[in-house]
Amino acid sequence: MSASERLALAADASVARLDGEAVVLHLRTGRFFTVNACGSTILAALESASGATRAELVERVCTTFAVDAARATPDVDAFLDQLERGGLLAAPRPGSAS
Amino acid sequence: MSETRPSRPDARTLRIADRLVEVGGEPGLFARALGPLAALIAPAARGEPGGALALHVVRAARSTPGPPPGSAREDAVVFEPAADGVRVRAAGVGCATWSASGPISLEIEPDAPDGDAFAERVTIPALAERLRGEGIRLIHAAVASGPFGAHLVPARGGGGKTTLALSLRRAGWRLLADDRGWLVGSPGRAQVDPWPEAPRVGDRSLFLLPRGVAAGPRDERTGKAPVPALTPPRLDAPVGIAGVLLPRLVDGPGGLVEPARGARTLAAVAAQAVVATSPASARASLVFVAALLAHVPAFDVEVGDDPDRLAHGLSRALGGA
């Protein structure tokens, strides 16, 4: 994924939250994924109509959890990787990179 | 609840929460079509059903080849779009077809296995999916009622539902359902209509049976045996849900009870109530479960071999909730 690519949750993903954490259901496979508070914050950005770039996600995590980018970036990357492997990230739309 | 009588003498009426389901078609096939749903048959009485969901069962014209016995696909159930709505199909058993607001048509194949195979693999999945669209959600959970109200005990098969429920029964709780129930109402006022079936016990739970009560023949596939004498009575109406108990089987006495929150708890409950067949109903069910857990307390419960210790731990936890 490119740095400017706008990322979003796949249409097959359904999210529910409890106590600041989240569960993502893959509607086609029926698999559940549990997500901690940091992941839930990232999901909220990915659920928005415009999605978010990787940089925006890192910034959101830094702001929400009062950590620096060096700390947040690997966590964001790892989470995005898990979402992608789970089929939960939408395919990039043509021209979505701004 | 107003009492009703089937509109035809050769029909049967089920009651699921406050929803009536009228079963018609070939009477000789009713038993196989319903299977364990027979526990939900409503007594015949006055009046007309008016507005009952129709379930129509017939014999299919031909059989389809089923998967080999013991294969991974043996219990496979396929949901697929149909010309007039949705179809659920179990190869070698039969199919059901329905639309969003119409009746459910059931076809039992001539060579379908005897027993509950058709009901478990066709009728119940079809009925459950149809009713999800009306906000009536099937959940795999035991239901037990005690001093602090009725509690759901959701868990996968072999996860400890029956062991926990029978442990609570020893402490004076009422067993309302062993394995399934129907969730209704809003998340803030959620209710469950318990499905009264005989508890099925494995070796681990045999010691919890009352003196003089014996288990029936063991099912070779599941390793469990039914205990008909402990079949709960059918309730007249759904009961309010006071909480959720998540069993965790442990060696030793067990009995540790701790509040359960967060994504792990949500996933544990949702896994027993959310079926990814229709995206719309799956999303709605997931949201419902999350909202339910925001309104009622949930507890992780260690289920060991000391039911008294478990009951004491639960009483302490629920009393402080």
CSV table of C-alpha atoms in Angstrom, one decimal:
chain,number,residue,atom,x,y,z
A,1,MET,CA,0.0,0.0,0.0
A,2,SER,CA,1.3,3.4,-0.9
A,3,ALA,CA,1.7,6.2,1.7
A,4,SER,CA,-1.0,8.3,0.1
A,5,GLU,CA,-3.5,5.6,-0.6
A,6,ARG,CA,-6.8,6.1,1.2
A,7,LEU,CA,-7.6,2.9,3.1
A,8,ALA,CA,-11.1,1.7,4.1
A,9,LEU,CA,-12.8,-1.3,5.6
A,10,ALA,CA,-14.1,-3.9,3.1
A,11,ALA,CA,-17.8,-4.1,2.5
A,12,ASP,CA,-17.6,-7.6,4.0
A,13,ALA,CA,-16.5,-6.2,7.4
A,14,SER,CA,-19.0,-5.5,10.1
A,15,VAL,CA,-17.8,-3.8,13.3
A,16,ALA,CA,-19.3,-3.7,16.8
A,17,ARG,CA,-17.8,-2.2,19.9
A,18,LEU,CA,-17.8,-2.9,23.7
A,19,ASP,CA,-15.8,-1.1,26.4
A,20,GLY,CA,-13.6,0.7,23.9
A,21,GLU,CA,-12.7,-2.5,22.1
A,22,ALA,CA,-14.2,-3.9,19.0
A,23,VAL,CA,-15.1,-7.1,17.1
A,24,VAL,CA,-14.9,-7.3,13.4
A,25,LEU,CA,-17.1,-9.9,11.6
A,26,HIS,CA,-16.2,-11.0,8.1
A,27,LEU,CA,-19.6,-11.4,6.6
A,28,ARG,CA,-18.6,-13.9,4.0
A,29,THR,CA,-16.4,-16.2,6.1
A,30,GLY,CA,-18.2,-15.7,9.4
A,31,ARG,CA,-14.9,-15.3,11.2
A,32,PHE,CA,-14.7,-12.9,14.1
A,33,PHE,CA,-11.6,-10.8,14.9
A,34,THR,CA,-11.1,-9.1,18.3
A,35,VAL,CA,-9.5,-5.7,18.4
A,36,ASN,CA,-8.1,-3.8,21.3
A,37,ALA,CA,-8.6,-0.1,22.0
A,38,CYS,CA,-5.8,1.0,19.6
A,39,GLY,CA,-7.2,-1.1,16.8
A,40,SER,CA,-10.7,0.1,17.5
A,41,THR,CA,-9.4,3.7,17.0
A,42,ILE,CA,-7.9,2.7,13.7
A,43,LEU,CA,-11.1,1.0,12.7
A,44,ALA,CA,-13.1,4.1,13.4
A,45,ALA,CA,-11.0,6.0,10.9
A,46,LEU,CA,-11.3,3.2,8.3
A,47,GLU,CA,-15.1,3.2,8.7
A,48,SER,CA,-15.4,6.8,7.8
A,49,ALA,CA,-16.8,7.7,4.4
A,50,SER,CA,-13.4,9.0,3.2
A,51,GLY,CA,-11.2,6.4,4.9
A,52,ALA,CA,-7.7,7.4,5.9
A,53,THR,CA,-4.1,7.2,4.8
A,54,ARG,CA,-1.6,5.3,6.7
A,55,ALA,CA,0.0,8.6,7.9
A,56,GLU,CA,-3.4,9.8,9.1
A,57,LEU,CA,-3.9,6.6,11.1
A,58,VAL,CA,-0.5,7.0,12.7
A,59,GLU,CA,-1.3,10.5,13.6
A,60,ARG,CA,-4.7,9.5,15.1
A,61,VAL,CA,-3.0,6.8,17.3
A,62,CYS,CA,-0.4,9.3,18.4
A,63,THR,CA,-3.0,11.8,19.4
A,64,THR,CA,-5.4,9.4,21.1
A,65,PHE,CA,-2.8,7.5,23.1
A,66,ALA,CA,-0.2,10.2,23.6
A,67,VAL,CA,2.6,8.2,22.0
A,68,ASP,CA,5.1,9.3,19.4
A,69,ALA,CA,5.2,8.1,15.8
A,70,ALA,CA,8.1,5.8,16.3
A,71,ARG,CA,6.0,3.9,18.8
A,72,ALA,CA,2.7,4.1,16.8
A,73,THR,CA,3.9,3.3,13.3
A,74,PRO,CA,4.9,-0.4,13.8
A,75,ASP,CA,1.6,-1.0,15.6
A,76,VAL,CA,-0.4,0.6,12.9
A,77,ASP,CA,1.4,-1.3,10.2
A,78,ALA,CA,1.0,-4.6,12.0
A,79,PHE,CA,-2.7,-4.0,12.4
A,80,LEU,CA,-3.2,-3.0,8.8
A,81,ASP,CA,-1.3,-6.1,7.7
A,82,GLN,CA,-3.6,-8.3,9.8
A,83,LEU,CA,-6.7,-6.6,8.3
A,84,GLU,CA,-5.4,-7.1,4.8
A,85,ARG,CA,-4.6,-10.8,5.4
A,86,GLY,CA,-8.0,-11.2,6.9
A,87,GLY,CA,-9.7,-9.8,3.8
A,88,LEU,CA,-11.0,-6.8,5.8
A,89,LEU,CA,-9.5,-4.0,3.9
A,90,ALA,CA,-11.2,-2.7,0.8
A,91,ALA,CA,-9.4,-2.8,-2.5
A,92,PRO,CA,-8.0,0.6,-3.3
A,93,ARG,CA,-10.2,2.6,-5.7
A,94,PRO,CA,-8.6,3.9,-8.8
A,95,GLY,CA,-7.3,7.4,-8.2
A,96,SER,CA,-7.8,7.2,-4.4
A,97,ALA,CA,-4.2,8.2,-3.8
A,98,SER,CA,-4.2,12.0,-3.2
B,1,MET,CA,-50.9,-13.9,24.7
B,2,SER,CA,-54.0,-14.7,22.6
B,3,GLU,CA,-54.7,-18.3,22.0
B,4,THR,CA,-55.0,-19.6,18.5
B,5,ARG,CA,-55.8,-22.8,16.7
B,6,PRO,CA,-54.3,-23.9,13.4
B,7,SER,CA,-56.4,-22.8,10.4
B,8,ARG,CA,-56.4,-26.4,9.2
B,9,PRO,CA,-56.9,-29.6,11.3
B,10,ASP,CA,-53.8,-31.2,9.7
B,11,ALA,CA,-51.5,-28.4,10.8
B,12,ARG,CA,-49.4,-27.7,13.8
B,13,THR,CA,-48.6,-24.3,15.4
B,14,LEU,CA,-45.3,-23.4,16.9
B,15,ARG,CA,-44.8,-20.5,19.2
B,16,ILE,CA,-41.5,-18.8,19.2
B,17,ALA,CA,-41.5,-15.8,21.5
B,18,ASP,CA,-44.7,-14.1,20.4
B,19,ARG,CA,-44.5,-15.3,16.9
B,20,LEU,CA,-46.7,-18.1,15.7
B,21,VAL,CA,-45.5,-20.5,13.0
B,22,GLU,CA,-48.1,-22.7,11.3
B,23,VAL,CA,-46.8,-25.9,9.9
B,24,GLY,CA,-48.7,-27.4,7.0
B,25,GLY,CA,-48.3,-29.8,4.1
B,26,GLU,CA,-47.9,-33.5,4.3
B,27,PRO,CA,-48.7,-34.5,7.9
B,28,GLY,CA,-46.6,-37.7,7.6
B,29,LEU,CA,-43.5,-35.5,7.2
B,30,PHE,CA,-44.2,-33.2,10.2
B,31,ALA,CA,-42.1,-35.1,12.7
B,32,ARG,CA,-39.0,-35.2,10.5
B,33,ALA,CA,-39.5,-31.6,9.4
B,34,LEU,CA,-39.8,-30.3,13.0
B,35,GLY,CA,-37.5,-32.6,14.9
B,36,PRO,CA,-36.6,-30.7,18.1
B,37,LEU,CA,-38.9,-27.8,17.1
B,38,ALA,CA,-41.7,-30.0,18.4
B,39,ALA,CA,-40.8,-28.8,21.8
B,40,LEU,CA,-42.2,-25.4,20.7
B,41,ILE,CA,-45.6,-26.6,19.5
B,42,ALA,CA,-48.3,-24.4,21.0
B,43,PRO,CA,-51.4,-26.1,22.5
B,44,ALA,CA,-54.4,-25.9,20.2
B,45,ALA,CA,-57.1,-23.5,21.4
B,46,ARG,CA,-59.6,-21.0,20.1
B,47,GLY,CA,-59.4,-18.5,17.3
B,48,GLU,CA,-57.5,-18.1,14.1
B,49,PRO,CA,-53.8,-17.7,13.7
B,50,GLY,CA,-54.0,-14.6,11.5
B,51,GLY,CA,-50.5,-13.5,10.6
B,52,ALA,CA,-48.7,-16.8,11.5
B,53,LEU,CA,-45.6,-17.5,9.5
B,54,ALA,CA,-46.4,-20.5,7.3
B,55,LEU,CA,-44.0,-23.5,7.1
B,56,HIS,CA,-45.1,-25.9,4.3
B,57,VAL,CA,-43.4,-29.3,4.1
B,58,VAL,CA,-43.6,-31.7,1.2
B,59,ARG,CA,-41.6,-34.6,-0.2
B,60,ALA,CA,-39.0,-33.6,-2.9
B,61,ALA,CA,-39.4,-35.3,-6.3
B,62,ARG,CA,-35.9,-36.7,-6.2
B,63,SER,CA,-32.8,-37.1,-4.1
B,64,THR,CA,-29.4,-35.5,-4.5
B,65,PRO,CA,-26.2,-37.2,-3.7
B,66,GLY,CA,-25.0,-36.4,-0.2
B,67,PRO,CA,-21.4,-36.1,1.0
B,68,PRO,CA,-19.8,-39.3,2.3
B,69,PRO,CA,-20.6,-40.1,5.9
B,70,GLY,CA,-17.9,-38.9,8.2
B,71,SER,CA,-16.6,-36.4,5.7
B,72,ALA,CA,-15.9,-32.8,6.6
B,73,ARG,CA,-18.8,-31.7,4.4
B,74,GLU,CA,-21.3,-34.1,6.0
B,75,ASP,CA,-23.1,-31.4,8.0
B,76,ALA,CA,-22.6,-28.6,5.3
B,77,VAL,CA,-25.6,-26.3,4.9
B,78,VAL,CA,-25.5,-23.9,2.0
B,79,PHE,CA,-27.4,-20.6,1.8
B,80,GLU,CA,-27.9,-19.4,-1.7
B,81,PRO,CA,-30.1,-16.9,-3.6
B,82,ALA,CA,-33.3,-18.4,-5.1
B,83,ALA,CA,-35.6,-17.1,-7.8
B,84,ASP,CA,-38.2,-16.2,-5.1
B,85,GLY,CA,-35.9,-15.3,-2.3
B,86,VAL,CA,-33.4,-17.4,-0.4
B,87,ARG,CA,-32.8,-21.2,-0.3
B,88,VAL,CA,-30.9,-23.3,2.3
B,89,ARG,CA,-29.8,-26.6,1.0
B,90,ALA,CA,-28.3,-29.7,2.6
B,91,ALA,CA,-27.2,-32.2,0.0
B,92,GLY,CA,-28.8,-35.6,0.4
B,93,VAL,CA,-31.3,-34.2,2.9
B,94,GLY,CA,-33.4,-31.4,1.3
B,95,CYS,CA,-33.9,-27.7,1.1
B,96,ALA,CA,-36.0,-24.8,2.2
B,97,THR,CA,-37.0,-21.7,0.2
B,98,TRP,CA,-38.5,-18.5,1.4
B,99,SER,CA,-38.9,-14.8,0.7
B,100,ALA,CA,-38.5,-11.9,3.1
B,101,SER,CA,-42.2,-11.8,4.0
B,102,GLY,CA,-43.6,-15.1,2.6
B,103,PRO,CA,-43.9,-18.7,3.8
B,104,ILE,CA,-41.1,-21.2,4.1
B,105,SER,CA,-41.3,-24.1,1.7
B,106,LEU,CA,-39.6,-27.3,2.9
B,107,GLU,CA,-38.7,-30.2,0.6
B,108,ILE,CA,-37.5,-33.5,2.2
B,109,GLU,CA,-35.6,-35.7,-0.2
B,110,PRO,CA,-36.9,-39.3,-0.5
B,111,ASP,CA,-33.5,-40.7,0.8
B,112,ALA,CA,-33.0,-38.2,3.5
B,113,PRO,CA,-31.6,-39.7,6.7
B,114,ASP,CA,-34.1,-40.5,9.5
B,115,GLY,CA,-34.1,-38.6,12.8
B,116,ASP,CA,-33.4,-34.9,13.2
B,117,ALA,CA,-31.1,-34.5,10.2
B,118,PHE,CA,-33.6,-32.5,8.1
B,119,ALA,CA,-34.8,-30.4,11.0
B,120,GLU,CA,-31.3,-29.5,12.2
B,121,ARG,CA,-29.8,-28.9,8.8
B,122,VAL,CA,-32.7,-27.4,6.9
B,123,THR,CA,-35.8,-26.4,8.9
B,124,ILE,CA,-34.0,-24.7,11.9
B,125,PRO,CA,-31.4,-22.8,9.8
B,126,ALA,CA,-34.2,-21.6,7.5
B,127,LEU,CA,-36.6,-20.7,10.3
B,128,ALA,CA,-33.8,-19.0,12.2
B,129,GLU,CA,-32.7,-16.9,9.3
B,130,ARG,CA,-36.3,-15.9,8.4
B,131,LEU,CA,-37.0,-14.9,12.0
B,132,ARG,CA,-33.7,-12.9,12.3
B,133,GLY,CA,-35.3,-10.5,9.8
B,134,GLU,CA,-38.1,-9.9,12.4
B,135,GLY,CA,-35.7,-9.4,15.3
B,136,ILE,CA,-36.1,-12.9,16.8
B,137,ARG,CA,-32.5,-14.3,17.0
B,138,LEU,CA,-31.6,-17.9,17.8
B,139,ILE,CA,-28.7,-18.1,20.2
B,140,HIS,CA,-26.7,-21.2,21.2
B,141,ALA,CA,-26.9,-20.8,24.9
B,142,ALA,CA,-28.2,-22.6,28.0
B,143,VAL,CA,-30.6,-20.5,30.1
B,144,ALA,CA,-30.7,-20.7,33.8
B,145,SER,CA,-32.8,-18.7,36.3
B,146,GLY,CA,-31.8,-18.1,39.9
B,147,PRO,CA,-32.0,-15.6,42.7
B,148,PHE,CA,-30.6,-12.9,40.4
B,149,GLY,CA,-32.8,-13.6,37.4
B,150,ALA,CA,-32.4,-15.5,34.1
B,151,HIS,CA,-28.9,-15.7,32.7
B,152,LEU,CA,-27.7,-16.7,29.3
B,153,VAL,CA,-24.9,-19.2,29.1
B,154,PRO,CA,-23.6,-19.0,25.6
B,155,ALA,CA,-20.9,-21.3,24.4
B,156,ARG,CA,-20.0,-23.6,21.6
B,157,GLY,CA,-20.8,-27.3,21.7
B,158,GLY,CA,-18.6,-28.9,24.5
B,159,GLY,CA,-17.9,-25.5,25.9
B,160,GLY,CA,-19.5,-26.1,29.3
B,161,LYS,CA,-23.0,-24.8,28.9
B,162,THR,CA,-24.6,-27.9,30.3
B,163,THR,CA,-22.0,-28.5,33.0
B,164,LEU,CA,-22.5,-24.9,34.3
B,165,ALA,CA,-26.3,-25.1,34.0
B,166,LEU,CA,-26.5,-28.4,35.9
B,167,SER,CA,-24.1,-27.1,38.5
B,168,LEU,CA,-26.4,-24.1,39.1
B,169,ARG,CA,-29.4,-26.5,39.2
B,170,ARG,CA,-27.8,-28.3,42.1
B,171,ALA,CA,-27.7,-24.9,43.8
B,172,GLY,CA,-31.4,-24.4,43.3
B,173,TRP,CA,-31.4,-22.5,40.0
B,174,ARG,CA,-34.0,-23.5,37.4
B,175,LEU,CA,-32.7,-24.9,34.1
B,176,LEU,CA,-34.8,-23.2,31.4
B,177,ALA,CA,-32.8,-24.4,28.3
B,178,ASP,CA,-29.8,-26.6,27.7
B,179,ASP,CA,-28.6,-25.4,24.3
B,180,ARG,CA,-30.8,-22.9,22.5
B,181,GLY,CA,-33.1,-19.9,23.0
B,182,TRP,CA,-34.6,-17.1,21.0
B,183,LEU,CA,-33.5,-13.5,21.8
B,184,VAL,CA,-36.2,-10.8,21.4
B,185,GLY,CA,-36.8,-7.3,22.5
B,186,SER,CA,-34.6,-4.2,22.5
B,187,PRO,CA,-31.0,-4.5,23.9
B,188,GLY,CA,-32.0,-2.5,26.9
B,189,ARG,CA,-34.9,-4.8,27.7
B,190,ALA,CA,-33.8,-8.0,26.1
B,191,GLN,CA,-35.6,-11.2,26.7
B,192,VAL,CA,-35.0,-14.9,25.8
B,193,ASP,CA,-37.6,-17.5,25.0
B,194,PRO,CA,-35.9,-20.7,26.2
B,195,TRP,CA,-36.0,-23.7,24.0
B,196,PRO,CA,-36.9,-26.6,26.3
B,197,GLU,CA,-34.8,-29.6,25.3
B,198,ALA,CA,-33.4,-32.5,27.4
B,199,PRO,CA,-29.9,-31.6,28.6
B,200,ARG,CA,-27.2,-33.7,26.9
B,201,VAL,CA,-24.4,-34.7,29.2
B,202,GLY,CA,-20.9,-36.0,28.7
B,203,ASP,CA,-18.9,-38.0,31.2
B,204,ARG,CA,-17.8,-34.7,32.9
B,205,SER,CA,-21.4,-33.8,33.9
B,206,LEU,CA,-22.7,-37.2,35.0
B,207,PHE,CA,-21.9,-36.5,38.6
B,208,LEU,CA,-24.3,-33.5,38.5
B,209,LEU,CA,-27.3,-35.6,37.8
B,210,PRO,CA,-29.8,-35.9,40.7
B,211,ARG,CA,-30.0,-39.3,42.5
B,212,GLY,CA,-32.2,-41.6,40.6
B,213,VAL,CA,-32.0,-39.7,37.3
B,214,ALA,CA,-30.2,-41.5,34.5
B,215,ALA,CA,-29.0,-40.5,31.2
B,216,GLY,CA,-30.3,-42.1,28.0
B,217,PRO,CA,-28.2,-43.8,25.3
B,218,ARG,CA,-25.1,-41.9,24.3
B,219,ASP,CA,-24.9,-40.3,20.8
B,220,GLU,CA,-21.9,-41.9,19.2
B,221,ARG,CA,-21.1,-38.7,17.2
B,222,THR,CA,-21.2,-36.2,20.1
B,223,GLY,CA,-20.4,-38.4,23.0
B,224,LYS,CA,-23.4,-36.9,24.8
B,225,ALA,CA,-26.4,-38.6,26.3
B,226,PRO,CA,-29.8,-37.0,26.8
B,227,VAL,CA,-31.5,-36.8,30.2
B,228,PRO,CA,-35.2,-36.6,29.5
B,229,ALA,CA,-36.2,-36.4,33.1
B,230,LEU,CA,-34.5,-33.0,33.4
B,231,THR,CA,-36.2,-31.5,30.3
B,232,PRO,CA,-37.4,-28.0,31.3
B,233,PRO,CA,-41.0,-27.0,31.0
B,234,ARG,CA,-42.1,-24.7,28.2
B,235,LEU,CA,-42.5,-21.1,29.4
B,236,ASP,CA,-45.6,-19.2,28.6
B,237,ALA,CA,-43.6,-16.1,27.6
B,238,PRO,CA,-40.0,-15.0,27.2
B,239,VAL,CA,-38.1,-13.9,30.3
B,240,GLY,CA,-35.9,-10.9,30.9
B,241,ILE,CA,-32.1,-11.4,30.6
B,242,ALA,CA,-30.4,-10.4,33.8
B,243,GLY,CA,-26.9,-11.3,32.7
B,244,VAL,CA,-24.5,-13.5,30.7
B,245,LEU,CA,-22.3,-16.3,32.1
B,246,LEU,CA,-19.4,-17.5,30.0
B,247,PRO,CA,-18.3,-20.9,31.1
B,248,ARG,CA,-14.7,-22.0,31.2
B,249,LEU,CA,-14.1,-25.7,31.9
B,250,VAL,CA,-11.2,-26.2,34.3
B,251,ASP,CA,-9.6,-29.1,36.1
B,252,GLY,CA,-10.1,-29.0,39.9
B,253,PRO,CA,-12.8,-27.3,41.9
B,254,GLY,CA,-13.2,-24.2,39.8
B,255,GLY,CA,-15.6,-21.5,41.0
B,256,LEU,CA,-13.7,-18.4,40.2
B,257,VAL,CA,-16.2,-15.8,38.8
B,258,GLU,CA,-14.9,-12.5,37.4
B,259,PRO,CA,-16.5,-9.7,35.4
B,260,ALA,CA,-16.1,-10.2,31.6
B,261,ARG,CA,-15.8,-7.2,29.3
B,262,GLY,CA,-14.4,-6.0,26.1
B,263,ALA,CA,-13.9,-7.5,22.7
B,264,ARG,CA,-13.2,-11.0,23.9
B,265,THR,CA,-16.6,-11.2,25.7
B,266,LEU,CA,-18.4,-9.6,22.7
B,267,ALA,CA,-16.8,-12.2,20.4
B,268,ALA,CA,-17.7,-15.1,22.7
B,269,VAL,CA,-21.4,-14.1,22.8
B,270,ALA,CA,-21.6,-13.0,19.2
B,271,ALA,CA,-20.2,-16.3,18.0
B,272,GLN,CA,-23.2,-18.1,19.4
B,273,ALA,CA,-25.8,-15.6,18.0
B,274,VAL,CA,-24.5,-14.2,14.8
B,275,VAL,CA,-24.7,-16.3,11.6
B,276,ALA,CA,-23.0,-14.8,8.5
B,277,THR,CA,-25.7,-15.9,6.0
B,278,SER,CA,-27.4,-12.6,5.2
B,279,PRO,CA,-25.1,-9.5,5.6
B,280,ALA,CA,-28.0,-7.4,6.8
B,281,SER,CA,-29.2,-9.7,9.5
B,282,ALA,CA,-25.6,-10.6,10.5
B,283,ARG,CA,-24.8,-6.9,11.0
B,284,ALA,CA,-28.0,-6.3,12.9
B,285,SER,CA,-27.4,-9.2,15.2
B,286,LEU,CA,-23.8,-8.2,15.9
B,287,VAL,CA,-25.0,-4.7,16.8
B,288,PHE,CA,-27.7,-6.2,19.0
B,289,VAL,CA,-25.4,-8.4,20.9
B,290,ALA,CA,-23.0,-5.5,21.5
B,291,ALA,CA,-25.8,-3.3,22.7
B,292,LEU,CA,-27.1,-6.1,24.9
B,293,LEU,CA,-23.8,-6.6,26.6
B,294,ALA,CA,-23.7,-2.8,27.2
B,295,HIS,CA,-26.8,-3.2,29.3
B,296,VAL,CA,-26.3,-6.5,31.2
B,297,PRO,CA,-23.3,-7.8,33.2
B,298,ALA,CA,-21.3,-10.6,31.9
B,299,PHE,CA,-19.1,-13.0,33.9
B,300,ASP,CA,-16.4,-15.5,33.2
B,301,VAL,CA,-17.2,-18.6,35.3
B,302,GLU,CA,-14.7,-21.3,36.0
B,303,VAL,CA,-16.6,-24.6,35.9
B,304,GLY,CA,-14.8,-27.4,37.8
B,305,ASP,CA,-15.9,-30.3,39.9
B,306,ASP,CA,-17.3,-28.4,42.9
B,307,PRO,CA,-20.7,-27.0,42.1
B,308,ASP,CA,-21.2,-25.6,45.6
B,309,ARG,CA,-18.0,-23.5,45.2
B,310,LEU,CA,-19.3,-22.3,41.8
B,311,ALA,CA,-22.7,-21.3,43.2
B,312,HIS,CA,-21.0,-19.5,46.1
B,313,GLY,CA,-18.7,-17.6,43.8
B,314,LEU,CA,-21.5,-16.7,41.4
B,315,SER,CA,-23.7,-15.5,44.2
B,316,ARG,CA,-21.0,-13.3,45.5
B,317,ALA,CA,-20.3,-11.9,42.0
B,318,LEU,CA,-23.9,-11.4,41.0
B,319,GLY,CA,-24.8,-9.9,44.4
B,320,GLY,CA,-22.2,-7.2,43.9
B,321,ALA,CA,-23.1,-6.6,40.2
